[in-house]
Each structure stands twice: as C-alpha cells, then as structure tokens.
Amino acid sequence: MILTKEAVRSRSRRRRGIAVVVAFIFVAVGLSVRLADLQLFSSDAYVEYGQGQRIRKVKLAADRGRILDRNGVELAISVPQTTVWADPTHVEDPAAAAAALAPVLGMDEERLLARLSEPDQHTYLARTVPDDVAARVGDLKLKGVYLLRESARFNPAGNSLGQAVVGSVDVDQKGISGLEYQYDRMLGGVPGEMLMERSHDGRTIPTGVREVKPEKSGADLFLTIDRSLQFEAEQALKRQIEKVSASSGTVIIMVPATGEILAMASVGRDDEGNPISLGENRAVTWAYEPGSVMKSVVFSGVIEEGLGAPHHVREVNHWIDLYDQRFTDHTEYGTVVYSMEEILGRSSNTGTVEWALMLGSDRLHAYLSRFGVGSVTELGFKGESSGLMPPRSQWSGTDVASFALGQGILVTPLQVLMAYNILANGGIRVPPTLVRSAVAADGQEIPLKRDKARKIVSKSTADQMTQMLVTVVREGTGRKAQVEGYSIAGKTGTGQKASLSGGYEDSEGLTHHTATFAGFYPAENPQLSMIVVIDEPVTNIYASQAAAPLFADLAKYSLQRLRIAPPVDIVAVKPRLGPAPTPQATPAPTPQVGQ
C-alpha cells in the first residue's frame, strides 16, 4: 500500500504522541513511587532532619554538691551567678553592642566584637559575673545578648584553707584537682537539657517547641577533715617555717584506728618569700629521704623475726665501715654497750646498722615493703607518689645500712605516718581516707568503697615498739614533742636531701636537710597520730628542734579540740636510758675485705 505524504506525517505524529504519553507515564510512576517512599518509608528520617535544622539544644548545668568537714561546716559550695552569652545571628549591630558591653564587662572591645561576629549561634561573653554586672547588662537591652543562670564555686572558709585537699573546679564546674577531681562524677550530678525551636533565619520562636529535661543535682561530700584542726595546722606550720627559715612544710593528723585524716596541711612560700598554703598536696605528691624516722621499721622487723628485744644489748661503736662507706653517729663516743631501746632512743646510726645487718637485706626489703614503702596508699588522691625503693635485686652491699637509716629511699609524709599508724593499731594497717560519707540530693547516703585492714606485725611487736617510742620522747631525741599529762610515742628523723647532680652537696658544697617527727598519742590508748615534716630548715636542721616542738603544739591543740582527757592515773617511770657516753675521737677508716 502506497501512503501519501500526508498519511506518513500523520503516522509520525501519532508515534511521537504515544512516546510522550509513555514517558509521562514513567515519570508519573517514578514520582508516585518516590512520594510513597517519602510518605510511607522515609518520613521519619526527613522529619528528624527538619527538626535538627530548627531545634537547638541548650545544656543545663546541674547544681554541684557541697563539700563539708566532719562537723557539717561547708568547705566548698556552688552559688548561683549569671553568665552573659550571645546569639550573633540575632545581634543587629555587633560593633555597637561591643562598645556598649566592653565597659560593663571590663573586657576588650575588639575581643567582644570578634565574638559577636562569629557565625555560631551561641558564644559566651563572660562567665559567672557578679549580680550588679548582670543587672547592668540587662539594662542595656541589647538584641541577641542574653543572661543565663549558672553556678560558681565558692569556699566559705576561705579560698586557701584546705585547698590542697579540697581542690578546685574549672569555669564549667568540672573538678580539676583534689577531691573536686577525685569525686567529680559524684559531686557534679547529671546535667539537664532544654530544646528550643528556631525559625529558618535562626531566631528563637517564642511559641515554638520548648522541652526541658531537668538536671539532677550532685551529692554532698562529708570529709574526715576537721576545719578547726586544718586551720590551726596551716597557721602553726606557717609560723614554724618562718621560725626555722624553711622552704616548706607538711602536717598530717589522723585517727589511726579508722584511718580518718583530720588535717592535711601543705605550706610553702610565694614569690616574695611569704609563707602560704599551697594548692599542691605535698603530703602525698612529694617524696623525700626521711632519715632516722624509718628506724622504727627496722626494729619492728628485728622484733617480729625474734632476733632481738628492746632490752637486748650489743656493743656499739660510734663509727662502722661497711665496704667502702663509713657510717657514723652525730657524736663521737668510742665503744659502748647499748640496749635496742637505747639505740632507738638516742637514734644511734651505727647501732641501727648493726641490727639491720642481723636482719639482712632480704628481710629489710620485705618489711619496708610491708610497711608501705614504694607503694601508693589506698587514698586514691590525684598525683599521689609511690615513693621509691629499688628492687631487691638492685641493692648494693651498703644499701641495707643506708635504707635502714632512711637514706637512699623516697617516701611521702603520708607513707611515713601510715607506718606509725600500724604500731598505734597493734600491728594492723587501716587504710587512710578523707571522706566519711556521701549524701545524694534526695537525702540517701551513697555507699563508698572501703579497703580492708591488714595485719602487718603482731600486737606484741607493736606494743614493744610503742614502749620504745615513748622512751624516745621521754628521754631521747624527741623530748621537745612532750605534752604535759600525756604520753607521746614518736621518733625524730633528720634526712639529707640528694642534689640534682648526685650526692648530698649542692654546687656550693652545702647539704640541705629535712626534719621529721612522727608519732601517736596518748601512747597507752592511741587516738590520734601526726607527722610534721619541715623541708630545708636553716636556723636548726635537726628534727628534735625543727619538727618536734610543732608536733607538741599541735598535739596539745588537737587533744583539747577533741576533748581527749589525760590518763586518770599518772605513773612515774624510772629513766630507761643510761647516761650519755663520754665523747671520743673517731679512728681513721680502715679498708674492708670480703663481700
């Protein structure tokens, strides 16, 4: 069949029309499928996306819990204050706003302008400003500048009192040091959240979505610290380091039976040389060579191992050569016969070395370890030092003597006091603690983990050591630690400080010292224990003069403060130390042969 030109054109138009219809059908079906997908299957995702574009989350800080002393006296609290913030997208004239705010906030105008010109919808201008400043900002009625109620940390007892223990927080109320850091999660609570709807241009819609998830306040922390004892310890320590021209000092007062720390003071000097309370808790972060105060650990080991008793005597020279090193006493007296009690009472170095050699390196290492040398305590305080004691395999032939005299090892003041607490507790080590309890915002007490007590030496050993330490204070090097009407058990320790270049002399040939007195009282029923450490005393380097008198002053104050009565029956005790030996010259060193 022959088609005319008109018929061909007509058929072509029909085909194009059919193609257009088919294409339209495919497009319509595709759009229908996509619409169905959006409406039936992906609607939630797109709704969520849309909400994310217009819903803004604002974090609501929780009220931080209080820190209180053992008697409920507030040491750290959070007080409501106002923060100034801005939504730069709402600020119509950033330059004018910056010029108005600068003199009110006491800030640089250029710095404020930079913040008000940021592309973000939230920027802090000034955190926790005083109420009068907040009121003046409010009076400016600047569009896009808002006020937010927040909290600021405040120490009612004074910012310096107990700061090394209590610690501090940052501007966001997060603990950064001390107990504020250690118990930050418990104190900080759980922050809340507020959702606010905004328009397409970023402005908050007053009648839009607004949901609030309330915050949960933090728990209150009740410490073992006694505010009055803490204050007295810090003030007395400041006076003492001034008196002996020392660089710093540390005091810890504890209840040995419970491990509760009643006072923990760290004092140093500012740039002008004035005594100040430190932010660093040197009672646990600073390790030093303690000197003769560690002799009590040596004799505890000797008695526990059955190698000797307080009344056992031995011949003692005022010098002893061990390998290539000579050990001497502070006075020259030739050869005498001393009981163990006299050796400790007079703090004889050579007599202690003789007993330490009998104990031996292996057992001395074991007892130093058992008494806590080289290990952090259970306190859990940020930055606590473990001290330092070399592994037994690294000991030299003279280390048994050096370590027995408290030289060559490093300990913290808390480690030393914990060793004396063991003796006060009849041989039992009770872990230290700074926190008595924690109470949630709803009034419920929060259980706290407590480490278990451990037996270190027998009660018999502890009792014998206590009697010898009483003699140290009554008749020996600790006489200035006495408190009238009470029996004090304790020991002095004058340690040499190692120089950075090695040895015990600085670049000018001078030796620096630490002075320590540690003990407990009343000796017949120990209720309190204390350590005093004076770092680098100048006018008198000996612990008997630099540390013991402060121990006596604080012991007297603490006994009165806690109303601990003296014994009803005061029994006169006969002297247990004989007369001091006659001084004699020291012979020249002789070489040692053998191992």
JSON list of C-alpha atoms in Angstrom, two decimals, residues 5 22 83 112 117 143-144 154 159 231 272 297 311 334 354 364 398 403 407 491 505 514 559 571 591:
[
{"chain": "A", "resi": 5, "resn": "LYS", "atom": "CA", "xyz": [2.99, 12.20, 2.33]},
{"chain": "A", "resi": 22, "resn": "VAL", "atom": "CA", "xyz": [4.67, 6.60, 27.71]},
{"chain": "A", "resi": 83, "resn": "THR", "atom": "CA", "xyz": [26.66, 34.24, 82.63]},
{"chain": "A", "resi": 112, "resn": "LEU", "atom": "CA", "xyz": [33.93, 41.28, 72.23]},
{"chain": "A", "resi": 117, "resn": "SER", "atom": "CA", "xyz": [30.68, 38.49, 64.80]},
{"chain": "A", "resi": 143, "resn": "LYS", "atom": "CA", "xyz": [19.14, 42.28, 70.98]},
{"chain": "A", "resi": 144, "resn": "GLY", "atom": "CA", "xyz": [20.86, 38.89, 70.78]},
{"chain": "A", "resi": 154, "resn": "PHE", "atom": "CA", "xyz": [32.89, 29.33, 96.49]},
{"chain": "A", "resi": 159, "resn": "ASN", "atom": "CA", "xyz": [39.98, 30.02, 99.29]},
{"chain": "A", "resi": 231, "resn": "PHE", "atom": "CA", "xyz": [43.15, 25.88, 110.12]},
{"chain": "A", "resi": 272, "resn": "GLU", "atom": "CA", "xyz": [58.08, 37.27, 97.72]},
{"chain": "A", "resi": 297, "resn": "VAL", "atom": "CA", "xyz": [60.51, -0.18, 110.69]},
{"chain": "A", "resi": 311, "resn": "HIS", "atom": "CA", "xyz": [66.25, -4.92, 126.49]},
{"chain": "A", "resi": 334, "resn": "GLY", "atom": "CA", "xyz": [84.07, 5.33, 121.11]},
{"chain": "A", "resi": 354, "resn": "GLU", "atom": "CA", "xyz": [74.32, -3.41, 113.40]},
{"chain": "A", "resi": 364, "resn": "LEU", "atom": "CA", "xyz": [64.64, -5.50, 105.48]},
{"chain": "A", "resi": 398, "resn": "THR", "atom": "CA", "xyz": [75.79, -0.83, 101.62]},
{"chain": "A", "resi": 403, "resn": "PHE", "atom": "CA", "xyz": [67.97, 2.25, 103.74]},
{"chain": "A", "resi": 407, "resn": "GLN", "atom": "CA", "xyz": [68.58, 7.42, 103.18]},
{"chain": "A", "resi": 491, "resn": "LYS", "atom": "CA", "xyz": [60.54, 9.37, 116.54]},
{"chain": "A", "resi": 505, "resn": "GLU", "atom": "CA", "xyz": [76.05, 18.50, 98.36]},
{"chain": "A", "resi": 514, "resn": "THR", "atom": "CA", "xyz": [64.51, 17.62, 106.02]},
{"chain": "A", "resi": 559, "resn": "LEU", "atom": "CA", "xyz": [43.79, 16.88, 122.41]},
{"chain": "A", "resi": 571, "resn": "VAL", "atom": "CA", "xyz": [52.58, 6.62, 136.91]},
{"chain": "A", "resi": 591, "resn": "PRO", "atom": "CA", "xyz": [89.74, -0.86, 104.27]}
]
